[in-house]
Coordinates of C-alpha atoms in Angstrom, one line a residue:
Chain W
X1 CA 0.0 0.0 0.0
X2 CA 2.7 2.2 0.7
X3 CA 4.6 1.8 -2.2
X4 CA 1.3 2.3 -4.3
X5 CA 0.4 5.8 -1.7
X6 CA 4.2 7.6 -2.6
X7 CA 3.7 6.9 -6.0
X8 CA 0.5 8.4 -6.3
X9 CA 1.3 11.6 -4.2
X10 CA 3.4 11.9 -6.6
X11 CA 0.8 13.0 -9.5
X12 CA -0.6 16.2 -7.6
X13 CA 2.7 16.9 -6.0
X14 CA 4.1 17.4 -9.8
X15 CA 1.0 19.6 -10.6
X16 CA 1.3 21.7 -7.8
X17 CA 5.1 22.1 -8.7
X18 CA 4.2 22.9 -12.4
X19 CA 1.8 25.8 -11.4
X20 CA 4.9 27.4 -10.5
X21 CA 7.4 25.4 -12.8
X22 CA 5.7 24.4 -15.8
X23 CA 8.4 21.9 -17.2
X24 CA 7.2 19.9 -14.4
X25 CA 4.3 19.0 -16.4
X26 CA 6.7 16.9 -18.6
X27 CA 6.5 14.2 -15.5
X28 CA 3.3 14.0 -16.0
X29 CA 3.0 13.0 -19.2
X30 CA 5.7 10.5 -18.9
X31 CA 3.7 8.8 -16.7
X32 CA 0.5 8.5 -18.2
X33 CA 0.8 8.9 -21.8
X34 CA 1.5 5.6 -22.7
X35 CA -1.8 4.4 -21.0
X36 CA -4.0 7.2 -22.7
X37 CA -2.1 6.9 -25.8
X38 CA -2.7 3.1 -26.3
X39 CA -6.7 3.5 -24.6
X40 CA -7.1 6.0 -27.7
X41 CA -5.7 4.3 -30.0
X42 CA -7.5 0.8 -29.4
X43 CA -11.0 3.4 -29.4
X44 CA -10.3 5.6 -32.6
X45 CA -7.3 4.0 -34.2
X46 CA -3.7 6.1 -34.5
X47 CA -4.7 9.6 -36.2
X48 CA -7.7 10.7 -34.0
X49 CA -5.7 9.1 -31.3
X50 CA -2.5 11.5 -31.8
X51 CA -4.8 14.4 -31.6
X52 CA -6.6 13.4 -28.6
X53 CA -3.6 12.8 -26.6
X54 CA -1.8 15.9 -27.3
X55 CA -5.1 17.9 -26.5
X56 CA -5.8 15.8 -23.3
X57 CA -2.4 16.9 -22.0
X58 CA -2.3 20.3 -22.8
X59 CA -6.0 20.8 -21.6
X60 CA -5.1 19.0 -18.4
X61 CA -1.9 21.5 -18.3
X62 CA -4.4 24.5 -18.6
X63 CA -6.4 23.4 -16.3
X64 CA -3.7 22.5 -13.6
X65 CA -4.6 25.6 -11.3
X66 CA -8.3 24.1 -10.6
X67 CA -6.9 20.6 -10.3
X68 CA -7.5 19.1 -6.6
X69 CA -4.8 18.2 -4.8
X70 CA -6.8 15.7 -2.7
X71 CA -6.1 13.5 -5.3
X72 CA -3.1 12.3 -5.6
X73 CA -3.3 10.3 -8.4
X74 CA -4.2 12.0 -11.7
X75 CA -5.1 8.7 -14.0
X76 CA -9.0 9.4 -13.6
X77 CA -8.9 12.8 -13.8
X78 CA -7.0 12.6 -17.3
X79 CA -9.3 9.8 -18.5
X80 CA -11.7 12.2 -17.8
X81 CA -10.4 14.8 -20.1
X82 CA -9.3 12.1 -22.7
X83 CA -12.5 10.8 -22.7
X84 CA -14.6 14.5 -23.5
X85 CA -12.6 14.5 -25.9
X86 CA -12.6 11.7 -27.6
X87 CA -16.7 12.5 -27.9
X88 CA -15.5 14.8 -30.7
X89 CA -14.8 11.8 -32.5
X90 CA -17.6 9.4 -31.6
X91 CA -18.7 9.2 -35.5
X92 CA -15.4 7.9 -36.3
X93 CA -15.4 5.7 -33.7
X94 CA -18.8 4.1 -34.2
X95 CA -17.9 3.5 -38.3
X96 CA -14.9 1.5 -37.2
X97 CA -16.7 -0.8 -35.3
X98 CA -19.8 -0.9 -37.8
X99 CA -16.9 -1.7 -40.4
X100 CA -15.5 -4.1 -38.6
X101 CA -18.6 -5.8 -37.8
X102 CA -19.6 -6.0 -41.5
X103 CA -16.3 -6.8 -43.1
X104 CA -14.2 -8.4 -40.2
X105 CA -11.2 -6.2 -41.3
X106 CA -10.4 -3.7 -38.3
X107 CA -9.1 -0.3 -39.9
X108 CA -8.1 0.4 -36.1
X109 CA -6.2 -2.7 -35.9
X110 CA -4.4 -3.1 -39.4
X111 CA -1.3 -1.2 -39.2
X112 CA -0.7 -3.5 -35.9
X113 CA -1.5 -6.8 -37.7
X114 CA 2.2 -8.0 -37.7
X115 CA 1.8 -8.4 -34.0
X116 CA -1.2 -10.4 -33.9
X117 CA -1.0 -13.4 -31.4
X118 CA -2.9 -15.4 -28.9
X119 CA -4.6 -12.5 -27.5
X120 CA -6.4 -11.6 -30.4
X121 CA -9.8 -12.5 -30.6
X122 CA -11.4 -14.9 -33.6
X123 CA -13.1 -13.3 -36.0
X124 CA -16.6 -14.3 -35.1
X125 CA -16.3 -12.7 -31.5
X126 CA -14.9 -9.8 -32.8
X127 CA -17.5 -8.7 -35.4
X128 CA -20.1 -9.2 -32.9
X129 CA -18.3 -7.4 -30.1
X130 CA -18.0 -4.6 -32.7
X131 CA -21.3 -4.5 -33.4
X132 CA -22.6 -4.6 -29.9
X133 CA -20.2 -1.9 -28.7
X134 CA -21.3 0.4 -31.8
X135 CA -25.0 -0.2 -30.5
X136 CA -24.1 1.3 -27.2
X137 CA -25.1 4.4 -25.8
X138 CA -21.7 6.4 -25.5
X139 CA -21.9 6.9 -22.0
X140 CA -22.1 3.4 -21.6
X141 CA -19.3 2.2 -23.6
X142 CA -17.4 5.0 -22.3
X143 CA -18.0 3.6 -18.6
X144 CA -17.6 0.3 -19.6
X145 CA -14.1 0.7 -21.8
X146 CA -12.6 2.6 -19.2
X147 CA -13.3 -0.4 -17.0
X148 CA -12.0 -2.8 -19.1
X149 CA -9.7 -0.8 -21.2
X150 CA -8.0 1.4 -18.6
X151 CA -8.3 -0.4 -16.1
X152 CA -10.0 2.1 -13.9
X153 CA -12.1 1.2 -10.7
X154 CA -15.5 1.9 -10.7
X155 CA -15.0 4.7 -8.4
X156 CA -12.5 6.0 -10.4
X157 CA -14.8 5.8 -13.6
X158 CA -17.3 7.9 -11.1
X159 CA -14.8 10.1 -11.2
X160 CA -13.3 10.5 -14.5
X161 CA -16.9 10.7 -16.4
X162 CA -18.4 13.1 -13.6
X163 CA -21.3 10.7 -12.6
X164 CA -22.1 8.8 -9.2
X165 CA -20.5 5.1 -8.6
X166 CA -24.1 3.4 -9.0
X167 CA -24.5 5.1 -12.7
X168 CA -21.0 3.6 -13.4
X169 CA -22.1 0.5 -12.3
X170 CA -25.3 0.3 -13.8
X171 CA -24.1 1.3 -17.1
X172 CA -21.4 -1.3 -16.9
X173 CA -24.3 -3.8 -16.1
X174 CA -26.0 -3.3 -18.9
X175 CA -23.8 -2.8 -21.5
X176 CA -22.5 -6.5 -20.2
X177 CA -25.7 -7.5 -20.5
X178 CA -25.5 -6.7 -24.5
X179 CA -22.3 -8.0 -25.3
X180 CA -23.7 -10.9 -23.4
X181 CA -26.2 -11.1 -25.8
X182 CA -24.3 -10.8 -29.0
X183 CA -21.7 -13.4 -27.6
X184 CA -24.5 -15.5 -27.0
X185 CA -25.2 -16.5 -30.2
X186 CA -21.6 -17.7 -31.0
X187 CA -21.8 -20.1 -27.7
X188 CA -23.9 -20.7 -25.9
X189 CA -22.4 -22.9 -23.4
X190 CA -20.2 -20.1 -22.4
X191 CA -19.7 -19.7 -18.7
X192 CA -21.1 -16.2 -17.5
X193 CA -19.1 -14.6 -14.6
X194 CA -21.8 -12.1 -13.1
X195 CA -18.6 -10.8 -10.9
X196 CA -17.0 -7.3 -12.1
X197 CA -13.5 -8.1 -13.5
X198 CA -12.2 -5.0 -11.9
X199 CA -13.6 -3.5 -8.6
Chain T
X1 CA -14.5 -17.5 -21.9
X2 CA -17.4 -14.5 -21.1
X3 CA -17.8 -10.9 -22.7
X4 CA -15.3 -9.1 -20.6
X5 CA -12.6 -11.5 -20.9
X6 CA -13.6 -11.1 -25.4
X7 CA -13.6 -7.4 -25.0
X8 CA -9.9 -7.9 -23.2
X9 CA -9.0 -9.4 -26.1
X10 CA -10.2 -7.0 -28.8
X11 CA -7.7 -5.0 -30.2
X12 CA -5.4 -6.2 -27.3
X13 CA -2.4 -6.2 -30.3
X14 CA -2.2 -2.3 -30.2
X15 CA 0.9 -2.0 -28.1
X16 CA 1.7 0.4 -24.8
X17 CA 3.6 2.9 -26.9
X18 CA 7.3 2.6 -24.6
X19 CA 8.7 6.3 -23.4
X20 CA 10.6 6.3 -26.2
X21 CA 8.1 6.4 -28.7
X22 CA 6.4 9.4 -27.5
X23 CA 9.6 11.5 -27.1
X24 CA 8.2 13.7 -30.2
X25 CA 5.2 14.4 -28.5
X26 CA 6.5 15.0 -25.4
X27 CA 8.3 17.5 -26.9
X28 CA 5.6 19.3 -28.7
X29 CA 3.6 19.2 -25.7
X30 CA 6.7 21.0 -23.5
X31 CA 6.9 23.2 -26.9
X32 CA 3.0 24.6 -26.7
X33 CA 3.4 24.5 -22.6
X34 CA 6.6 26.8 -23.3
X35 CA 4.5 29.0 -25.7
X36 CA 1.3 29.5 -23.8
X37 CA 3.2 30.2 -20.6
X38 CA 5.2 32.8 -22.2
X39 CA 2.1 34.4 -23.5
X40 CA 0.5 34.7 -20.1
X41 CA 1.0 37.4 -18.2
X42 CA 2.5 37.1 -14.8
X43 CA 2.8 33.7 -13.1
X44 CA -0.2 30.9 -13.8
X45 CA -1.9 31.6 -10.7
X46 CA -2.7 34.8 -11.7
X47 CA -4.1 34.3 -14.9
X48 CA -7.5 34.8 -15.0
X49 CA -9.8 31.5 -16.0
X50 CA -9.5 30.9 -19.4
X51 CA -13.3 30.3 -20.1
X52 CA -13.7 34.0 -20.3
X53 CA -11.5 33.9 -23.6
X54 CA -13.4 33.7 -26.3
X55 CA -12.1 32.5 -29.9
X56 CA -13.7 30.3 -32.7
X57 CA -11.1 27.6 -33.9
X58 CA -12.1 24.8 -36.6
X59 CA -11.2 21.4 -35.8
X60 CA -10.3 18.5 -38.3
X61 CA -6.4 19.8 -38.0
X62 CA -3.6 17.6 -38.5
X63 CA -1.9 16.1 -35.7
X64 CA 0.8 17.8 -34.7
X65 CA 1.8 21.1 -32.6
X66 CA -0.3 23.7 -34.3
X67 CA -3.0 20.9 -34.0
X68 CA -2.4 20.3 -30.6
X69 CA -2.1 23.9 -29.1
X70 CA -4.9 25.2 -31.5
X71 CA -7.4 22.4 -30.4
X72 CA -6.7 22.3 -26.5
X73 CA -7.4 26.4 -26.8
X74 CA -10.9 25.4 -28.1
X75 CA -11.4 23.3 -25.4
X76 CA -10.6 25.7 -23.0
X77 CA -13.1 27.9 -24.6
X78 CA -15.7 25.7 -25.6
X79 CA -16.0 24.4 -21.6
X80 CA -13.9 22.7 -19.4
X81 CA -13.3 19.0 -20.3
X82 CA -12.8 17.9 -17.0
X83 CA -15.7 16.3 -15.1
X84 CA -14.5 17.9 -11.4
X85 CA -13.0 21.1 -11.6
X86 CA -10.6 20.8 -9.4
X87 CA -11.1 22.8 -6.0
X88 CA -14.1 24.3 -7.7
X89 CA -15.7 21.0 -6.2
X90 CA -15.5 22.7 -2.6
X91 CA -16.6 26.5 -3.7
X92 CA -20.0 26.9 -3.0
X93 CA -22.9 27.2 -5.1
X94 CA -24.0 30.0 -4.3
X95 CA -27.2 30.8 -6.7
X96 CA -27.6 34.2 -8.7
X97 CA -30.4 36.2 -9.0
X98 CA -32.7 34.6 -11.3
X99 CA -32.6 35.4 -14.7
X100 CA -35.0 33.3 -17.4
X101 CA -38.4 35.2 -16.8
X102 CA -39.5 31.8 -18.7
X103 CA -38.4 29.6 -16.1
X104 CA -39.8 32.0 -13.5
X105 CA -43.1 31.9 -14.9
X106 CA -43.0 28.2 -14.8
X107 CA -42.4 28.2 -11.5
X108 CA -45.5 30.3 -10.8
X109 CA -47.8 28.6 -12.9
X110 CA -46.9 25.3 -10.6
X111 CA -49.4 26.5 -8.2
X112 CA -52.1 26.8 -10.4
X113 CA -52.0 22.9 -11.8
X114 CA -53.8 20.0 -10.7
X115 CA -50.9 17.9 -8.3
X116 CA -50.9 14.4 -8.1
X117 CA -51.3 12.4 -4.5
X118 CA -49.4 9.2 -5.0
X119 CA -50.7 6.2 -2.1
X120 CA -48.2 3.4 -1.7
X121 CA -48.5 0.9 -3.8
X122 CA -49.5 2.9 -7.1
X123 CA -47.8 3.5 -10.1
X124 CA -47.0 6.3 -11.8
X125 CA -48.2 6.2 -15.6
X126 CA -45.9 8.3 -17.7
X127 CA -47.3 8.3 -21.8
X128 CA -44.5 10.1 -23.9
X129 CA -43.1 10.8 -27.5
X130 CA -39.9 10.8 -28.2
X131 CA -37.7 11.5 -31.2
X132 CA -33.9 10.2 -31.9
X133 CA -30.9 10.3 -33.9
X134 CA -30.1 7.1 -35.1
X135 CA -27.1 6.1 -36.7
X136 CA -26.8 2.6 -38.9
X137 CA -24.3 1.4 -41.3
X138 CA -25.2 -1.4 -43.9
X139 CA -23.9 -2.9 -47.1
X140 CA -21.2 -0.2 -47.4
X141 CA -23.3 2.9 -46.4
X142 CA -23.9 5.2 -43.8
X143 CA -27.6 5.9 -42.8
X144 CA -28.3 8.9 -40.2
X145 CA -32.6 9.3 -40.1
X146 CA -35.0 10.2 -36.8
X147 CA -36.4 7.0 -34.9
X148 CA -40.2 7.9 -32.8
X149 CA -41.5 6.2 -30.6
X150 CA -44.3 6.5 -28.3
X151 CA -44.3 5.1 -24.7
X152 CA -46.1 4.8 -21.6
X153 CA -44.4 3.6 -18.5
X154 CA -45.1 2.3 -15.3
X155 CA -43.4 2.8 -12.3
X156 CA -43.4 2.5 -8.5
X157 CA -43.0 5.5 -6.4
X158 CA -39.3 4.2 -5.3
X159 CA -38.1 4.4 -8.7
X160 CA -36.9 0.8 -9.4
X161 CA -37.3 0.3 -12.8
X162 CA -37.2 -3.7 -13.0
X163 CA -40.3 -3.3 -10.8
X164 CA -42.0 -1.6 -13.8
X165 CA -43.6 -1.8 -17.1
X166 CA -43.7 -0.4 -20.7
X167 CA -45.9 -0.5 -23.7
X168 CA -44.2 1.2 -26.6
X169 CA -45.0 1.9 -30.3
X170 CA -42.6 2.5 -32.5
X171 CA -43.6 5.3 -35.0
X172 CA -42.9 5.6 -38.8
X173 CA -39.2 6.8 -38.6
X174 CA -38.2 10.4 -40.2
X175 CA -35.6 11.4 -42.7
X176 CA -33.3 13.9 -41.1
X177 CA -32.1 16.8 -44.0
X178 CA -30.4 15.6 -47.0
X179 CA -30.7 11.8 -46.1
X180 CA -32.5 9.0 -46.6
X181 CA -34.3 6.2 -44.1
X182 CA -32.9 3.2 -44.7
X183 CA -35.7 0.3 -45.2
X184 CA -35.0 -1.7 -42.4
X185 CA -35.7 1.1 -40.0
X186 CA -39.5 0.8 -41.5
X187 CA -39.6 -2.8 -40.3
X188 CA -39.4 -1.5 -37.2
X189 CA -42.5 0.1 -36.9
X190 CA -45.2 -1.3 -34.5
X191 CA -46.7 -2.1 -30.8
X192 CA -44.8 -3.7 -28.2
X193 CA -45.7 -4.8 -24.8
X194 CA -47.1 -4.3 -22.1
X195 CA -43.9 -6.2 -20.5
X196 CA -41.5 -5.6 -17.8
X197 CA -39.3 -2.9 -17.7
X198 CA -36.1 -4.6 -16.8
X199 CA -33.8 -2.3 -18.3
X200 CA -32.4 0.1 -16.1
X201 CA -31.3 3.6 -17.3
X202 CA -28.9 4.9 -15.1
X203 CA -31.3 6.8 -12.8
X204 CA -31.6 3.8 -10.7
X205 CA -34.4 5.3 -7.9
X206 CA -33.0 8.7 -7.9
X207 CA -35.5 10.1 -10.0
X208 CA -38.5 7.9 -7.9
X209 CA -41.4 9.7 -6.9
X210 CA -40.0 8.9 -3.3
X211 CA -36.5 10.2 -3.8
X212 CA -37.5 13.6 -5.5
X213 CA -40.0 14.2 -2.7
X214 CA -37.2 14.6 -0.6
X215 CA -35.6 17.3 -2.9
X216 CA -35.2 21.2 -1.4
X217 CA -38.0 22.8 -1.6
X218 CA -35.8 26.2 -2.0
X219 CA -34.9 27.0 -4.7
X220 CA -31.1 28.0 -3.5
X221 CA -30.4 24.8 -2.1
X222 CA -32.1 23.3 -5.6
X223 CA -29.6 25.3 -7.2
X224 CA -26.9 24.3 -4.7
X225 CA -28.1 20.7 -5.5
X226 CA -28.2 20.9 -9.1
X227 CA -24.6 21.3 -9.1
X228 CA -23.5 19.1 -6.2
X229 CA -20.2 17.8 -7.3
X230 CA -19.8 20.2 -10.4
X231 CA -16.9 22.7 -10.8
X232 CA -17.6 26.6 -11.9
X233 CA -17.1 26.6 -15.7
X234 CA -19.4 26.2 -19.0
X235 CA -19.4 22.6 -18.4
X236 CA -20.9 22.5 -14.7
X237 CA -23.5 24.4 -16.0
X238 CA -24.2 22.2 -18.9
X239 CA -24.0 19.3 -16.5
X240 CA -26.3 21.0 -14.2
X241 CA -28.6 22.2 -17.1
X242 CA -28.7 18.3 -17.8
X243 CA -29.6 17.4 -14.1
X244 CA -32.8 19.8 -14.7
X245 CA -33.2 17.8 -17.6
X246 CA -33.3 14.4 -15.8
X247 CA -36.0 15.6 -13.6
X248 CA -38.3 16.6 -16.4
X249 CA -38.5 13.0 -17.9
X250 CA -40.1 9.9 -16.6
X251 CA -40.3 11.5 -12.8
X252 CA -42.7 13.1 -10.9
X253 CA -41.7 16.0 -8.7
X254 CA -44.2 17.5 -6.2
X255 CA -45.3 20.8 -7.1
X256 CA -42.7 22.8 -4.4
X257 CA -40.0 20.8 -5.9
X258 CA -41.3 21.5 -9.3
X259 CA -41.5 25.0 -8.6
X260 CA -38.2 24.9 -7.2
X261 CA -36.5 23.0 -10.0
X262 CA -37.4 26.1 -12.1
X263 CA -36.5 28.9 -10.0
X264 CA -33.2 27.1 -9.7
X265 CA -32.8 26.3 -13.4
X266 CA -34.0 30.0 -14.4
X267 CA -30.4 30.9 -12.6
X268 CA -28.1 28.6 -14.3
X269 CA -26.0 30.2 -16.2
X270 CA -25.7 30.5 -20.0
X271 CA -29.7 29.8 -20.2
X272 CA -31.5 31.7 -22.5
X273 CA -35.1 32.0 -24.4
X274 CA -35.9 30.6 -27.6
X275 CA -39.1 31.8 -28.8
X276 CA -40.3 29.3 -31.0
X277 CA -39.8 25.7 -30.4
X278 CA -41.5 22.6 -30.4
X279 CA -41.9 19.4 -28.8
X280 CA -42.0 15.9 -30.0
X281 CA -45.4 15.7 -31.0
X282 CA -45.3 18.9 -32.5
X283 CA -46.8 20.9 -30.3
X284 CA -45.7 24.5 -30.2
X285 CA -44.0 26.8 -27.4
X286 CA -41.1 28.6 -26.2
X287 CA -38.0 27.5 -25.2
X288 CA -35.3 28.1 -22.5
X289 CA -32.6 26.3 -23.8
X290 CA -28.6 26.3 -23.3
X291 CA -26.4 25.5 -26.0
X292 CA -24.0 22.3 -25.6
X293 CA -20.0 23.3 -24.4
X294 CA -19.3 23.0 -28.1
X295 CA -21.3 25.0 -29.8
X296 CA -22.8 21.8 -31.8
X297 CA -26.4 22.1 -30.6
X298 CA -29.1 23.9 -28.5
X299 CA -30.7 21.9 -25.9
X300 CA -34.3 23.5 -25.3
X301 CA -36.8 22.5 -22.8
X302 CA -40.0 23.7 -24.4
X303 CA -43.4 24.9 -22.4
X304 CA -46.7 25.6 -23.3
X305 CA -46.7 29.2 -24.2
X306 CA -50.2 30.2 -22.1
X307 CA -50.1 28.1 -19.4
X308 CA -46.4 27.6 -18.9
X309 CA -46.5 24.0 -18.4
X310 CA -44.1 22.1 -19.4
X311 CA -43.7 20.1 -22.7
X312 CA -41.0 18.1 -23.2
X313 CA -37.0 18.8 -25.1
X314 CA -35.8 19.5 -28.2
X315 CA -32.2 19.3 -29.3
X316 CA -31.4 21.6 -32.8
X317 CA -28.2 21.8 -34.5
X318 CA -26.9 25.6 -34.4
X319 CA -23.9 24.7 -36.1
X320 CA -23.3 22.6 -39.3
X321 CA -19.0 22.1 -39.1
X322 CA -19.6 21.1 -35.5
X323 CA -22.8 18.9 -35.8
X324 CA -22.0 17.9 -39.3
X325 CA -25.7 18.3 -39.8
X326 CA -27.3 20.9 -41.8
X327 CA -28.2 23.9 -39.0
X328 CA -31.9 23.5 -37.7
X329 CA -32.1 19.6 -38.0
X330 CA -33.5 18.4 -34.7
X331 CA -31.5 15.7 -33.8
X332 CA -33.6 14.3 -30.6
X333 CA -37.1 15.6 -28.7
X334 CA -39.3 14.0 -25.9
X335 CA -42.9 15.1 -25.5
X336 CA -44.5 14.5 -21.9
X337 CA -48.2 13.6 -23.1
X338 CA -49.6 12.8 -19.6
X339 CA -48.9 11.6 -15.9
X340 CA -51.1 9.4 -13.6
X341 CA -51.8 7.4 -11.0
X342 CA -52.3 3.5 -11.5
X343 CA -53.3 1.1 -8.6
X344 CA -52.2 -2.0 -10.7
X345 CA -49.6 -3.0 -13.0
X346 CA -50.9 -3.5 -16.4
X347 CA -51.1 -7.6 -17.6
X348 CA -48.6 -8.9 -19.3

């Protein structure tokens, strides 16, 4: 726990020191820009995703004065902005996954395909994830992708999006319920954890 | 294997770019930083809030540093991104002097309707039209087009929705400017129910007739509880515009809470008066609406222009680059058509 407390002090500790210094900022993108870069990417594919993570950073630098030192660690907080942001470009996102679901190629995924391994899913799954995660409402698939995605708790997702812990949770809950769904038809006998995979 | 153990796996290839890879952008970020703190006079602290800027910046740049600075300006303008503002949380809301004659009106007029006397054990019967943007792609096209549907709901006073019911009809679906409906969305037209209402939207029994009873009664500590949790920018009051929103659905506030809910919202900043909207059945009235932190779209909560009550919402496009809709399309409206008291669930 310790270990985990000091390294989170450390977030608002270098945005306090960046009001005053602002080349302290630069800590705290090293930190998290490889998360948000990779959680925007995997939602809008490289371009958007460039664009998004240079404006999360610099609106998160311009907003540093009103950020609340309480908090000591900044990852929800610049989810948060990442994720406003990324609204802009909810169009794009949702034709990505309607083209994926109808073709099975993933515009997102193809300048990546020389990596593909184990973890990638079959094709079956993945068109009908597509499709059920283009159906959602975006506040759901928000909620539920930073979950899943960014590994944020469901506290933290409270935070990030600006909504109480039982709306994160309920949105979560159903927008399992609808991947459920889709999944369902590829098997059947598929064993259905009801427990969150992050809490 | 279940859905989010799949949804792990999707697109799980993209790799965690290493620190290395995003020198570049580090660097432009530090560049802009270095700019915009050059540009500012005295130290950080005492530059004023940067909502009170105003400048109108396209987007659709290229990545990149002009991108980048350009952009996050806009967002700065357009309403703060972040969901908390920071220590804004712990400022007080303290509410303005009243503004939107509209609202105020409303609140008036709250006296002078019939209120509804809920026993335990009834349901409340809400009959409503609503109107959305729906977005499909099929065999290689893009279809945008207006879904209707009309609903009537039942639900307990506590708000729990898997306790309650819905019979819904979906109407013929409209084309939205310069598009087409695609033919499967007239498939889709037609009676459902009455079944249960399992779905749950979010609202969970905050918006029960129990739980809003409980709401302030004053309209300052409305206000103060419109935007509990909010920060002090564009986007709190969007948010908070939103929260007024909520309550003007599916729920049933008492008429003090009612009257309250409009005082508060007649304060909320960046309201104003639209004097010709309509609902989602068409009927006519004026407006006080808010437009959205980016300058897309004007949300308007519409009421009936002689008796003040209120209508339902309407959503209109104010600007084509942002919405990349023509300006004027409605992209969304709810009509409230009736509320009222049921001893019994319908049969289903």
């Amino acid at each position: 726990m310790s270990d985990t407390s000091l390294a989170e002090a450390d977030d608002a500790s270098c945005i306090e020191r960046s009001r005053r210094e602002p080349e302290a900022f630069a800590e705290v993108f090293r930190r998290h820009a490889p998360d948000i870069k990779r959680y925007a990417v995997r939602r809008l594919g490289g371009d958007a995703a460039e664009d998004v993570v240079a404006e999360t950073f610099m609106a998160a630098f311009r907003q540093r004065d009103r950020y609340d030192l309480a908090r000591p660690n900044a990852r929800p907080w610049l989810y948060g902005i990442a994720t406003n942001l990324m609204r802009r470009h909810v169009r794009t996102e949702v034709q990505q996954w309607r083209l994926l679901e109808r073709t099975g190629t993933d515009p997102v995924t193809a300048p990546f395909t020389d990596r593909s391994d184990e973890r990638i899913s079959a094709e079956a799954t993945r068109r009908n994830l597509a499709g059920a995660l283009a159906a959602l409402p975006k506040g759901h698939r928000d909620a539920l992708l930073l979950v899943v995605w960014g590994g944020l708790s469901y506290p933290e997702v409270a935070q990030a999006l600006g909504v109480r812990v039982g709306t994160v949770r309920s949105r979560v809950n159903r927008a399992r319920k609808k991947l459920r769904a889709e999944l369902g038809g590829i098997n059947p006998m598929a064993i259905v954890s009801e427990e969150p995979v992050h809490e | 294997m279940n859905e989010m153990s799949e949804l792990e796996r999707l697109r799980a290839e993209i790799p965690r770019p290493a620190a290395a890879d995003l020198r570049a952008e580090e660097g432009r970020l530090m560049a802009a930083i270095g700019a915009a703190d050059a540009s500012a006079p005295g130290t950080s602290r005492a530059r004023p809030r940067p909502r009170a800027r105003r400048r109108t910046l396209g987007f659709g740049l290229g990545a990149g540093l002009a991108a980048g600075a350009l952009v996050a300006g806009a967002v700065v303008v357009t309403g703060d991104p972040s969901p908390h503002g920071g220590s804004g949380t712990t400022t007080p809301h303290l509410m303005p002097v009243a503004s939107v004659q509209l609202l105020n009106r409303a609140a008036d007029s709250v006296r002078g309707q019939k209120e509804l006397h809920p026993k335990p054990g009834q349901f409340l019967v809400y009959e409503s039209q609503s109107t959305n943007l729906s977005e499909d792609n099929d065999a290689g096209r893009h279809w945008a087009y207006l879904t209707r549907e009309k609903r009537k709901v039942w639900l307990p006073l506590d708000g729990d929705s898997t306790r309650g019911f819905i019979e819904a009809e979906r109407l013929a679906p409209k084309a939205i400017p310069g598009e087409a409906i695609p033919p499967h969305a007239l498939k889709e037209v037609g009676r459902r129910g009455p079944e249960k209402l399992a779905d749950t939207d979010g609202t969970g029994g905050r918006t029960g007739y129990q739980a809003v009873s409980r709401l302030p009664t004053d309209p300052a500590k409305m206000y103060e509880h419109l935007y509990t949790g909010l920060g002090h920018d564009a986007r709190a009051d969007w948010d908070a515009w939103g929260r007024v929103g909520e309550l003007l659905g599916e729920v049933y506030l008492p008429a003090a809470q009612r009257a309250a809910l409009f005082k508060a919202a007649s304060a909320i900043h960046g309201v104003t008066t639209t004097g010709k909207a309509a609902d989602a059945a068409g009927r006519k009235g004026v407006a006080a609406s808010m437009v959205d932190p980016i300058g897309a779209e004007r949300e308007e909560y519409v009421f009936d222009p002689k008796t003040y009550d209120f209508l339902g919402t309407r959503s209109v496009v104010i600007n084509a680059g942002k919405a990349k809709m023509p300006v004027g399309t409605v992209t969304g409206a709810t009509a409230q058509l009736r509320v009222s008291l049921a001893d019994q669930a319908p049969p289903v």
